[in-house]
Amino acid sequence: RGPAFINAWEVYQVLASNPTPASVPTSSASKKLRIALLNAGAASPGMNTAMRVFVRMALHRGHSVFAVHNGWAGLARGELAGMDWMSVNGWAVTGGTFLGANRK
């Protein structure tokens, strides 16, 4: 199989496996990040699924992920919440966005 299949297989294994973070090397090139996830614009199909995959892959790689509710306005108001493996459970089958989005 080609590299695209191998990459897709690795992502599948992470998403379907035990929610324990992988050991992340401590070199300067792979620092643990603190990532804020927000939506801008109107809600669209597939946003929850994309956010679920992003959150779980980032957690698997040892990063911290925070949800920003209601887009940029929510960020300005400090509407942040830490996310863990189960905070995105069930998001893959629901359209729209659980985080909320606005056009401001």
mmCIF file of N, CA, C and O in Angstrom:
data_model
loop_
_atom_site.group_PDB
_atom_site.id
_atom_site.type_symbol
_atom_site.label_atom_id
_atom_site.label_comp_id
_atom_site.label_asym_id
_atom_site.label_seq_id
_atom_site.Cartn_x
_atom_site.Cartn_y
_atom_site.Cartn_z
ATOM 1 N N ARG A 1 0.839 -1.196 0.000
ATOM 2 C CA ARG A 1 0.000 0.000 0.000
ATOM 3 C C ARG A 1 0.875 1.247 0.000
ATOM 4 O O ARG A 1 2.000 1.233 0.479
ATOM 5 N N GLY A 2 0.299 2.353 -0.458
ATOM 6 C CA GLY A 2 1.035 3.600 -0.553
ATOM 7 C C GLY A 2 1.050 4.378 0.749
ATOM 8 O O GLY A 2 0.405 4.013 1.740
ATOM 9 N N PRO A 3 1.769 5.513 0.778
ATOM 10 C CA PRO A 3 1.878 6.314 2.005
ATOM 11 C C PRO A 3 0.549 6.914 2.453
ATOM 12 O O PRO A 3 0.322 7.089 3.648
ATOM 13 N N ALA A 4 -0.351 7.241 1.526
ATOM 14 C CA ALA A 4 -1.653 7.794 1.921
ATOM 15 C C ALA A 4 -2.466 6.748 2.690
ATOM 16 O O ALA A 4 -3.119 7.069 3.688
ATOM 17 N N PHE A 5 -2.419 5.499 2.239
ATOM 18 C CA PHE A 5 -3.124 4.437 2.946
ATOM 19 C C PHE A 5 -2.531 4.217 4.328
ATOM 20 O O PHE A 5 -3.258 4.060 5.315
ATOM 21 N N ILE A 6 -1.213 4.213 4.415
ATOM 22 C CA ILE A 6 -0.547 4.001 5.696
ATOM 23 C C ILE A 6 -0.916 5.105 6.677
ATOM 24 O O ILE A 6 -1.217 4.846 7.844
ATOM 25 N N ASN A 7 -0.936 6.356 6.207
ATOM 26 C CA ASN A 7 -1.322 7.481 7.065
ATOM 27 C C ASN A 7 -2.772 7.343 7.521
ATOM 28 O O ASN A 7 -3.085 7.533 8.701
ATOM 29 N N ALA A 8 -3.678 7.005 6.600
ATOM 30 C CA ALA A 8 -5.085 6.829 6.957
ATOM 31 C C ALA A 8 -5.255 5.683 7.946
ATOM 32 O O ALA A 8 -6.061 5.765 8.876
ATOM 33 N N TRP A 9 -4.497 4.615 7.779
ATOM 34 C CA TRP A 9 -4.570 3.477 8.690
ATOM 35 C C TRP A 9 -4.107 3.880 10.088
ATOM 36 O O TRP A 9 -4.714 3.495 11.086
ATOM 37 N N GLU A 10 -3.034 4.657 10.185
ATOM 38 C CA GLU A 10 -2.543 5.112 11.490
ATOM 39 C C GLU A 10 -3.563 6.012 12.179
ATOM 40 O O GLU A 10 -3.786 5.902 13.385
ATOM 41 N N VAL A 11 -4.206 6.904 11.428
ATOM 42 C CA VAL A 11 -5.243 7.765 12.003
ATOM 43 C C VAL A 11 -6.404 6.913 12.500
ATOM 44 O O VAL A 11 -6.914 7.119 13.607
ATOM 45 N N TYR A 12 -6.824 5.947 11.712
ATOM 46 C CA TYR A 12 -7.911 5.062 12.126
ATOM 47 C C TYR A 12 -7.559 4.328 13.416
ATOM 48 O O TYR A 12 -8.384 4.222 14.330
ATOM 49 N N GLN A 13 -6.346 3.816 13.502
ATOM 50 C CA GLN A 13 -5.933 3.085 14.700
ATOM 51 C C GLN A 13 -5.963 3.976 15.929
ATOM 52 O O GLN A 13 -6.352 3.539 17.011
ATOM 53 N N VAL A 14 -5.563 5.235 15.787
ATOM 54 C CA VAL A 14 -5.593 6.166 16.920
ATOM 55 C C VAL A 14 -7.034 6.421 17.341
ATOM 56 O O VAL A 14 -7.373 6.381 18.526
ATOM 57 N N LEU A 15 -7.914 6.693 16.374
ATOM 58 C CA LEU A 15 -9.295 7.040 16.697
ATOM 59 C C LEU A 15 -10.088 5.864 17.245
ATOM 60 O O LEU A 15 -11.052 6.048 17.981
ATOM 61 N N ALA A 16 -9.688 4.652 16.910
ATOM 62 C CA ALA A 16 -10.417 3.468 17.360
ATOM 63 C C ALA A 16 -9.743 2.772 18.534
ATOM 64 O O ALA A 16 -10.204 1.729 18.977
ATOM 65 N N SER A 17 -8.688 3.364 19.069
ATOM 66 C CA SER A 17 -7.910 2.670 20.093
ATOM 67 C C SER A 17 -8.151 3.244 21.478
ATOM 68 O O SER A 17 -8.978 4.116 21.680
ATOM 69 N N ASN A 18 -7.360 2.749 22.401
ATOM 70 C CA ASN A 18 -7.362 3.204 23.781
ATOM 71 C C ASN A 18 -6.957 4.680 23.833
ATOM 72 O O ASN A 18 -5.993 5.072 23.210
ATOM 73 N N PRO A 19 -7.656 5.519 24.584
ATOM 74 C CA PRO A 19 -7.363 6.947 24.608
ATOM 75 C C PRO A 19 -6.171 7.334 25.482
ATOM 76 O O PRO A 19 -6.248 8.251 26.278
ATOM 77 N N THR A 20 -5.069 6.653 25.333
ATOM 78 C CA THR A 20 -3.878 7.034 26.079
ATOM 79 C C THR A 20 -2.950 7.815 25.160
ATOM 80 O O THR A 20 -2.721 7.402 24.022
ATOM 81 N N PRO A 21 -2.419 8.956 25.605
ATOM 82 C CA PRO A 21 -1.533 9.741 24.751
ATOM 83 C C PRO A 21 -0.257 8.974 24.420
ATOM 84 O O PRO A 21 0.254 8.219 25.231
ATOM 85 N N ALA A 22 0.222 9.180 23.226
ATOM 86 C CA ALA A 22 1.487 8.576 22.813
ATOM 87 C C ALA A 22 2.632 9.304 23.511
ATOM 88 O O ALA A 22 2.489 10.437 23.952
ATOM 89 N N SER A 23 3.754 8.631 23.617
ATOM 90 C CA SER A 23 4.909 9.317 24.190
ATOM 91 C C SER A 23 5.461 10.279 23.147
ATOM 92 O O SER A 23 5.708 9.897 22.012
ATOM 93 N N VAL A 24 5.557 11.539 23.515
ATOM 94 C CA VAL A 24 6.012 12.575 22.606
ATOM 95 C C VAL A 24 7.459 12.900 22.928
ATOM 96 O O VAL A 24 7.798 13.165 24.080
ATOM 97 N N PRO A 25 8.343 12.878 21.919
ATOM 98 C CA PRO A 25 9.737 13.235 22.188
ATOM 99 C C PRO A 25 9.834 14.651 22.733
ATOM 100 O O PRO A 25 9.035 15.509 22.391
ATOM 101 N N THR A 26 10.817 14.903 23.580
ATOM 102 C CA THR A 26 10.950 16.215 24.203
ATOM 103 C C THR A 26 11.918 17.120 23.461
ATOM 104 O O THR A 26 12.381 18.100 24.009
ATOM 105 N N SER A 27 12.222 16.814 22.211
ATOM 106 C CA SER A 27 13.118 17.681 21.444
ATOM 107 C C SER A 27 12.424 18.998 21.146
ATOM 108 O O SER A 27 11.208 19.120 21.218
ATOM 109 N N SER A 28 13.205 20.010 20.821
ATOM 110 C CA SER A 28 12.639 21.331 20.565
ATOM 111 C C SER A 28 11.741 21.342 19.339
ATOM 112 O O SER A 28 10.867 22.188 19.216
ATOM 113 N N ALA A 29 11.932 20.417 18.411
ATOM 114 C CA ALA A 29 11.107 20.374 17.206
ATOM 115 C C ALA A 29 9.708 19.834 17.483
ATOM 116 O O ALA A 29 8.800 20.047 16.699
ATOM 117 N N SER A 30 9.507 19.120 18.577
ATOM 118 C CA SER A 30 8.189 18.544 18.863
ATOM 119 C C SER A 30 7.739 18.901 20.270
ATOM 120 O O SER A 30 7.510 18.036 21.094
ATOM 121 N N LYS A 31 7.590 20.190 20.528
ATOM 122 C CA LYS A 31 7.118 20.639 21.831
ATOM 123 C C LYS A 31 5.633 20.356 21.972
ATOM 124 O O LYS A 31 4.894 20.331 21.004
ATOM 125 N N LYS A 32 5.209 20.172 23.213
ATOM 126 C CA LYS A 32 3.790 20.025 23.473
ATOM 127 C C LYS A 32 3.141 21.395 23.322
ATOM 128 O O LYS A 32 3.616 22.380 23.875
ATOM 129 N N LEU A 33 2.039 21.439 22.587
ATOM 130 C CA LEU A 33 1.361 22.695 22.296
ATOM 131 C C LEU A 33 0.066 22.810 23.083
ATOM 132 O O LEU A 33 -0.530 21.817 23.468
ATOM 133 N N ARG A 34 -0.364 24.040 23.282
ATOM 134 C CA ARG A 34 -1.684 24.347 23.831
ATOM 135 C C ARG A 34 -2.468 24.972 22.691
ATOM 136 O O ARG A 34 -2.150 26.072 22.248
ATOM 137 N N ILE A 35 -3.498 24.274 22.219
ATOM 138 C CA ILE A 35 -4.211 24.664 21.005
ATOM 139 C C ILE A 35 -5.639 25.031 21.349
ATOM 140 O O ILE A 35 -6.334 24.291 22.045
ATOM 141 N N ALA A 36 -6.097 26.189 20.844
ATOM 142 C CA ALA A 36 -7.490 26.602 20.997
ATOM 143 C C ALA A 36 -8.213 26.328 19.681
ATOM 144 O O ALA A 36 -7.727 26.670 18.606
ATOM 145 N N LEU A 37 -9.366 25.693 19.766
ATOM 146 C CA LEU A 37 -10.143 25.304 18.595
ATOM 147 C C LEU A 37 -11.428 26.117 18.583
ATOM 148 O O LEU A 37 -12.188 26.113 19.547
ATOM 149 N N LEU A 38 -11.667 26.841 17.478
ATOM 150 C CA LEU A 38 -12.896 27.624 17.380
ATOM 151 C C LEU A 38 -13.439 27.561 15.966
ATOM 152 O O LEU A 38 -12.734 27.199 15.030
ATOM 153 N N ASN A 39 -14.699 27.933 15.812
ATOM 154 C CA ASN A 39 -15.352 27.973 14.506
ATOM 155 C C ASN A 39 -15.643 29.418 14.144
ATOM 156 O O ASN A 39 -16.057 30.203 14.987
ATOM 157 N N ALA A 40 -15.447 29.744 12.879
ATOM 158 C CA ALA A 40 -15.769 31.079 12.383
ATOM 159 C C ALA A 40 -16.719 30.929 11.207
ATOM 160 O O ALA A 40 -16.621 29.969 10.440
ATOM 161 N N GLY A 41 -17.630 31.857 11.059
ATOM 162 C CA GLY A 41 -18.591 31.781 9.969
ATOM 163 C C GLY A 41 -19.781 30.932 10.351
ATOM 164 O O GLY A 41 -20.023 30.647 11.519
ATOM 165 N N ALA A 42 -20.525 30.522 9.343
ATOM 166 C CA ALA A 42 -21.730 29.727 9.575
ATOM 167 C C ALA A 42 -21.377 28.256 9.796
ATOM 168 O O ALA A 42 -20.364 27.776 9.308
ATOM 169 N N ALA A 43 -22.234 27.576 10.538
ATOM 170 C CA ALA A 43 -22.035 26.145 10.762
ATOM 171 C C ALA A 43 -22.274 25.392 9.457
ATOM 172 O O ALA A 43 -23.096 25.790 8.637
ATOM 173 N N SER A 44 -21.534 24.317 9.267
ATOM 174 C CA SER A 44 -21.698 23.520 8.052
ATOM 175 C C SER A 44 -21.554 22.037 8.402
ATOM 176 O O SER A 44 -20.995 21.690 9.443
ATOM 177 N N PRO A 45 -22.045 21.168 7.522
ATOM 178 C CA PRO A 45 -21.929 19.735 7.787
ATOM 179 C C PRO A 45 -20.461 19.309 7.879
ATOM 180 O O PRO A 45 -19.618 19.817 7.155
ATOM 181 N N GLY A 46 -20.178 18.427 8.773
ATOM 182 C CA GLY A 46 -18.826 17.895 8.894
ATOM 183 C C GLY A 46 -17.928 18.621 9.871
ATOM 184 O O GLY A 46 -16.827 18.168 10.148
ATOM 185 N N MET A 47 -18.376 19.745 10.424
ATOM 186 C CA MET A 47 -17.524 20.493 11.356
ATOM 187 C C MET A 47 -17.263 19.684 12.625
ATOM 188 O O MET A 47 -16.135 19.637 13.106
ATOM 189 N N ASN A 48 -18.302 19.069 13.168
ATOM 190 C CA ASN A 48 -18.123 18.283 14.390
ATOM 191 C C ASN A 48 -17.194 17.107 14.151
ATOM 192 O O ASN A 48 -16.350 16.789 14.988
ATOM 193 N N THR A 49 -17.332 16.455 13.015
ATOM 194 C CA THR A 49 -16.477 15.317 12.705
ATOM 195 C C THR A 49 -15.024 15.749 12.589
ATOM 196 O O THR A 49 -14.123 15.108 13.137
ATOM 197 N N ALA A 50 -14.785 16.848 11.887
ATOM 198 C CA ALA A 50 -13.418 17.354 11.726
ATOM 199 C C ALA A 50 -12.820 17.760 13.077
ATOM 200 O O ALA A 50 -11.655 17.467 13.364
ATOM 201 N N MET A 51 -13.614 18.401 13.930
ATOM 202 C CA MET A 51 -13.117 18.806 15.242
ATOM 203 C C MET A 51 -12.828 17.595 16.112
ATOM 204 O O MET A 51 -11.845 17.580 16.849
ATOM 205 N N ARG A 52 -13.663 16.575 16.016
ATOM 206 C CA ARG A 52 -13.442 15.349 16.796
ATOM 207 C C ARG A 52 -12.105 14.716 16.428
ATOM 208 O O ARG A 52 -11.310 14.357 17.305
ATOM 209 N N VAL A 53 -11.853 14.571 15.145
ATOM 210 C CA VAL A 53 -10.598 13.979 14.700
ATOM 211 C C VAL A 53 -9.421 14.843 15.134
ATOM 212 O O VAL A 53 -8.410 14.338 15.643
ATOM 213 N N PHE A 54 -9.545 16.158 14.973
ATOM 214 C CA PHE A 54 -8.453 17.047 15.355
ATOM 215 C C PHE A 54 -8.141 16.935 16.841
ATOM 216 O O PHE A 54 -6.982 16.813 17.239
ATOM 217 N N VAL A 55 -9.176 16.984 17.679
ATOM 218 C CA VAL A 55 -8.979 16.925 19.131
ATOM 219 C C VAL A 55 -8.317 15.613 19.525
ATOM 220 O O VAL A 55 -7.325 15.600 20.270
ATOM 221 N N ARG A 56 -8.813 14.512 19.022
ATOM 222 C CA ARG A 56 -8.264 13.212 19.426
ATOM 223 C C ARG A 56 -6.848 12.997 18.908
ATOM 224 O O ARG A 56 -6.015 12.433 19.610
ATOM 225 N N MET A 57 -6.553 13.454 17.712
ATOM 226 C CA MET A 57 -5.184 13.309 17.191
ATOM 227 C C MET A 57 -4.220 14.201 17.984
ATOM 228 O O MET A 57 -3.104 13.793 18.298
ATOM 229 N N ALA A 58 -4.641 15.421 18.307
ATOM 230 C CA ALA A 58 -3.781 16.314 19.084
ATOM 231 C C ALA A 58 -3.536 15.757 20.481
ATOM 232 O O ALA A 58 -2.405 15.779 20.977
ATOM 233 N N LEU A 59 -4.576 15.241 21.126
ATOM 234 C CA LEU A 59 -4.412 14.649 22.450
ATOM 235 C C LEU A 59 -3.498 13.432 22.390
ATOM 236 O O LEU A 59 -2.664 13.225 23.267
ATOM 237 N N HIS A 60 -3.654 12.628 21.343
ATOM 238 C CA HIS A 60 -2.818 11.442 21.182
ATOM 239 C C HIS A 60 -1.345 11.825 21.055
ATOM 240 O O HIS A 60 -0.471 11.103 21.520
ATOM 241 N N ARG A 61 -1.088 12.967 20.451
ATOM 242 C CA ARG A 61 0.294 13.423 20.276
ATOM 243 C C ARG A 61 0.809 14.208 21.474
ATOM 244 O O ARG A 61 1.907 14.741 21.441
ATOM 245 N N GLY A 62 -0.007 14.295 22.537
ATOM 246 C CA GLY A 62 0.454 14.903 23.771
ATOM 247 C C GLY A 62 0.170 16.383 23.927
ATOM 248 O O GLY A 62 0.637 17.010 24.876
ATOM 249 N N HIS A 63 -0.602 16.970 23.028
ATOM 250 C CA HIS A 63 -0.910 18.390 23.104
ATOM 251 C C HIS A 63 -2.137 18.633 23.982
ATOM 252 O O HIS A 63 -2.925 17.719 24.223
ATOM 253 N N SER A 64 -2.326 19.855 24.437
ATOM 254 C CA SER A 64 -3.523 20.258 25.175
ATOM 255 C C SER A 64 -4.451 20.987 24.221
ATOM 256 O O SER A 64 -4.007 21.836 23.445
ATOM 257 N N VAL A 65 -5.755 20.700 24.286
ATOM 258 C CA VAL A 65 -6.722 21.324 23.387
ATOM 259 C C VAL A 65 -7.802 22.002 24.211
ATOM 260 O O VAL A 65 -8.300 21.451 25.190
ATOM 261 N N PHE A 66 -8.153 23.210 23.795
ATOM 262 C CA PHE A 66 -9.199 23.983 24.451
ATOM 263 C C PHE A 66 -10.273 24.335 23.428
ATOM 264 O O PHE A 66 -9.966 24.687 22.296
ATOM 265 N N ALA A 67 -11.524 24.248 23.829
ATOM 266 C CA ALA A 67 -12.648 24.609 22.971
ATOM 267 C C ALA A 67 -13.006 26.062 23.242
ATOM 268 O O ALA A 67 -13.119 26.478 24.390
ATOM 269 N N VAL A 68 -13.196 26.821 22.185
ATOM 270 C CA VAL A 68 -13.671 28.198 22.287
ATOM 271 C C VAL A 68 -15.100 28.194 21.771
ATOM 272 O O VAL A 68 -15.348 27.883 20.608
ATOM 273 N N HIS A 69 -16.041 28.517 22.627
ATOM 274 C CA HIS A 69 -17.450 28.517 22.244
ATOM 275 C C HIS A 69 -17.816 29.850 21.598
ATOM 276 O O HIS A 69 -17.356 30.906 22.030
ATOM 277 N N ASN A 70 -18.619 29.798 20.552
ATOM 278 C CA ASN A 70 -19.169 30.961 19.852
ATOM 279 C C ASN A 70 -18.137 31.796 19.106
ATOM 280 O O ASN A 70 -18.229 33.017 19.047
ATOM 281 N N GLY A 71 -17.139 31.158 18.538
ATOM 282 C CA GLY A 71 -16.197 31.818 17.632
ATOM 283 C C GLY A 71 -15.324 32.878 18.272
ATOM 284 O O GLY A 71 -14.960 32.798 19.446
ATOM 285 N N TRP A 72 -14.983 33.882 17.453
ATOM 286 C CA TRP A 72 -14.080 34.946 17.924
ATOM 287 C C TRP A 72 -14.684 35.757 19.062
ATOM 288 O O TRP A 72 -13.971 36.184 19.973
ATOM 289 N N ALA A 73 -15.998 35.975 19.024
ATOM 290 C CA ALA A 73 -16.658 36.700 20.110
ATOM 291 C C ALA A 73 -16.534 35.917 21.418
ATOM 292 O O ALA A 73 -16.305 36.498 22.482
ATOM 293 N N GLY A 74 -16.664 34.622 21.356
ATOM 294 C CA GLY A 74 -16.493 33.783 22.536
ATOM 295 C C GLY A 74 -15.071 33.824 23.061
ATOM 296 O O GLY A 74 -14.841 33.816 24.277
ATOM 297 N N LEU A 75 -14.096 33.892 22.167
ATOM 298 C CA LEU A 75 -12.701 34.018 22.585
ATOM 299 C C LEU A 75 -12.488 35.332 23.325
ATOM 300 O O LEU A 75 -11.833 35.369 24.368
ATOM 301 N N ALA A 76 -13.079 36.416 22.815
ATOM 302 C CA ALA A 76 -12.956 37.728 23.464
ATOM 303 C C ALA A 76 -13.607 37.721 24.845
ATOM 304 O O ALA A 76 -13.142 38.396 25.759
ATOM 305 N N ARG A 77 -14.677 36.944 25.016
ATOM 306 C CA ARG A 77 -15.363 36.858 26.312
ATOM 307 C C ARG A 77 -14.761 35.800 27.222
ATOM 308 O O ARG A 77 -15.208 35.621 28.352
ATOM 309 N N GLY A 78 -13.773 35.065 26.741
ATOM 310 C CA GLY A 78 -13.124 34.044 27.562
ATOM 311 C C GLY A 78 -13.910 32.760 27.698
ATOM 312 O O GLY A 78 -13.774 32.052 28.704
ATOM 313 N N GLU A 79 -14.702 32.400 26.702
ATOM 314 C CA GLU A 79 -15.516 31.191 26.745
ATOM 315 C C GLU A 79 -14.680 29.993 26.295
ATOM 316 O O GLU A 79 -14.891 29.439 25.227
ATOM 317 N N LEU A 80 -13.736 29.605 27.133
ATOM 318 C CA LEU A 80 -12.840 28.484 26.840
ATOM 319 C C LEU A 80 -13.112 27.333 27.799
ATOM 320 O O LEU A 80 -13.472 27.557 28.949
ATOM 321 N N ALA A 81 -12.901 26.138 27.302
ATOM 322 C CA ALA A 81 -13.029 24.937 28.132
ATOM 323 C C ALA A 81 -12.002 23.921 27.665
ATOM 324 O O ALA A 81 -11.803 23.743 26.463
ATOM 325 N N GLY A 82 -11.357 23.259 28.601
ATOM 326 C CA GLY A 82 -10.412 22.208 28.259
ATOM 327 C C GLY A 82 -11.139 21.011 27.665
ATOM 328 O O GLY A 82 -12.282 20.722 28.022
ATOM 329 N N MET A 83 -10.483 20.326 26.746
ATOM 330 C CA MET A 83 -11.092 19.170 26.099
ATOM 331 C C MET A 83 -10.273 17.925 26.413
ATOM 332 O O MET A 83 -9.049 17.998 26.493
ATOM 333 N N ASP A 84 -10.983 16.814 26.599
ATOM 334 C CA ASP A 84 -10.309 15.538 26.772
ATOM 335 C C ASP A 84 -10.860 14.562 25.732
ATOM 336 O O ASP A 84 -11.663 14.944 24.881
ATOM 337 N N TRP A 85 -10.401 13.329 25.780
ATOM 338 C CA TRP A 85 -10.771 12.332 24.783
ATOM 339 C C TRP A 85 -12.287 12.169 24.666
ATOM 340 O O TRP A 85 -12.835 12.100 23.582
ATOM 341 N N MET A 86 -12.984 12.115 25.794
ATOM 342 C CA MET A 86 -14.419 11.850 25.778
ATOM 343 C C MET A 86 -15.266 13.106 25.566
ATOM 344 O O MET A 86 -16.472 13.002 25.360
ATOM 345 N N SER A 87 -14.682 14.293 25.597
ATOM 346 C CA SER A 87 -15.480 15.498 25.402
ATOM 347 C C SER A 87 -15.994 15.621 23.971
ATOM 348 O O SER A 87 -16.911 16.391 23.714
ATOM 349 N N VAL A 88 -15.432 14.863 23.040
ATOM 350 C CA VAL A 88 -15.899 14.880 21.653
ATOM 351 C C VAL A 88 -16.599 13.572 21.285
ATOM 352 O O VAL A 88 -16.836 13.303 20.109
ATOM 353 N N ASN A 89 -16.950 12.779 22.277
ATOM 354 C CA ASN A 89 -17.624 11.506 22.028
ATOM 355 C C ASN A 89 -19.000 11.755 21.416
ATOM 356 O O ASN A 89 -19.775 12.560 21.911
ATOM 357 N N GLY A 90 -19.299 11.076 20.329
ATOM 358 C CA GLY A 90 -20.591 11.210 19.671
ATOM 359 C C GLY A 90 -20.672 12.351 18.670
ATOM 360 O O GLY A 90 -21.711 12.558 18.048
ATOM 361 N N TRP A 91 -19.621 13.107 18.488
ATOM 362 C CA TRP A 91 -19.645 14.244 17.577
ATOM 363 C C TRP A 91 -19.609 13.832 16.112
ATOM 364 O O TRP A 91 -20.029 14.592 15.247
ATOM 365 N N ALA A 92 -19.119 12.657 15.794
ATOM 366 C CA ALA A 92 -18.906 12.265 14.399
ATOM 367 C C ALA A 92 -20.218 12.097 13.632
ATOM 368 O O ALA A 92 -20.232 12.225 12.414
ATOM 369 N N VAL A 93 -21.302 11.821 14.300
ATOM 370 C CA VAL A 93 -22.561 11.545 13.606
ATOM 371 C C VAL A 93 -23.522 12.724 13.614
ATOM 372 O O VAL A 93 -24.650 12.602 13.154
ATOM 373 N N THR A 94 -23.088 13.871 14.123
ATOM 374 C CA THR A 94 -23.957 15.031 14.240
ATOM 375 C C THR A 94 -23.436 16.160 13.365
ATOM 376 O O THR A 94 -22.262 16.518 13.425
ATOM 377 N N GLY A 95 -24.301 16.730 12.552
ATOM 378 C CA GLY A 95 -23.913 17.851 11.704
ATOM 379 C C GLY A 95 -23.851 19.151 12.480
ATOM 380 O O GLY A 95 -24.213 19.224 13.655
ATOM 381 N N GLY A 96 -23.363 20.199 11.849
ATOM 382 C CA GLY A 96 -23.277 21.499 12.488
ATOM 383 C C GLY A 96 -22.084 21.571 13.410
ATOM 384 O O GLY A 96 -21.059 20.944 13.172
ATOM 385 N N THR A 97 -22.228 22.344 14.482
ATOM 386 C CA THR A 97 -21.122 22.508 15.408
ATOM 387 C C THR A 97 -21.614 22.617 16.836
ATOM 388 O O THR A 97 -22.515 23.403 17.127
ATOM 389 N N PHE A 98 -21.037 21.815 17.714
ATOM 390 C CA PHE A 98 -21.370 21.904 19.131
ATOM 391 C C PHE A 98 -20.717 23.105 19.785
ATOM 392 O O PHE A 98 -21.162 23.566 20.824
ATOM 393 N N LEU A 99 -19.643 23.617 19.205
ATOM 394 C CA LEU A 99 -18.962 24.771 19.783
ATOM 395 C C LEU A 99 -19.693 26.067 19.483
ATOM 396 O O LEU A 99 -19.467 27.063 20.150
ATOM 397 N N GLY A 100 -20.528 26.065 18.484
ATOM 398 C CA GLY A 100 -21.211 27.271 18.088
ATOM 399 C C GLY A 100 -20.330 28.088 17.141
ATOM 400 O O GLY A 100 -19.110 27.990 17.171
ATOM 401 N N ALA A 101 -20.960 28.856 16.322
ATOM 402 C CA ALA A 101 -20.245 29.705 15.378
ATOM 403 C C ALA A 101 -21.053 30.972 15.171
ATOM 404 O O ALA A 101 -22.271 30.994 15.334
ATOM 405 N N ASN A 102 -20.364 32.038 14.869
ATOM 406 C CA ASN A 102 -21.067 33.268 14.500
ATOM 407 C C ASN A 102 -20.294 33.942 13.387
ATOM 408 O O ASN A 102 -19.170 33.603 13.100
ATOM 409 N N ARG A 103 -20.915 34.897 12.749
ATOM 410 C CA ARG A 103 -20.302 35.539 11.587
ATOM 411 C C ARG A 103 -19.627 36.849 11.935
ATOM 412 O O ARG A 103 -19.341 37.648 11.064
ATOM 413 N N LYS A 104 -19.378 37.102 13.204
ATOM 414 C CA LYS A 104 -18.706 38.343 13.601
ATOM 415 C C LYS A 104 -17.223 38.105 13.699
ATOM 416 O O LYS A 104 -16.767 37.083 14.074
#
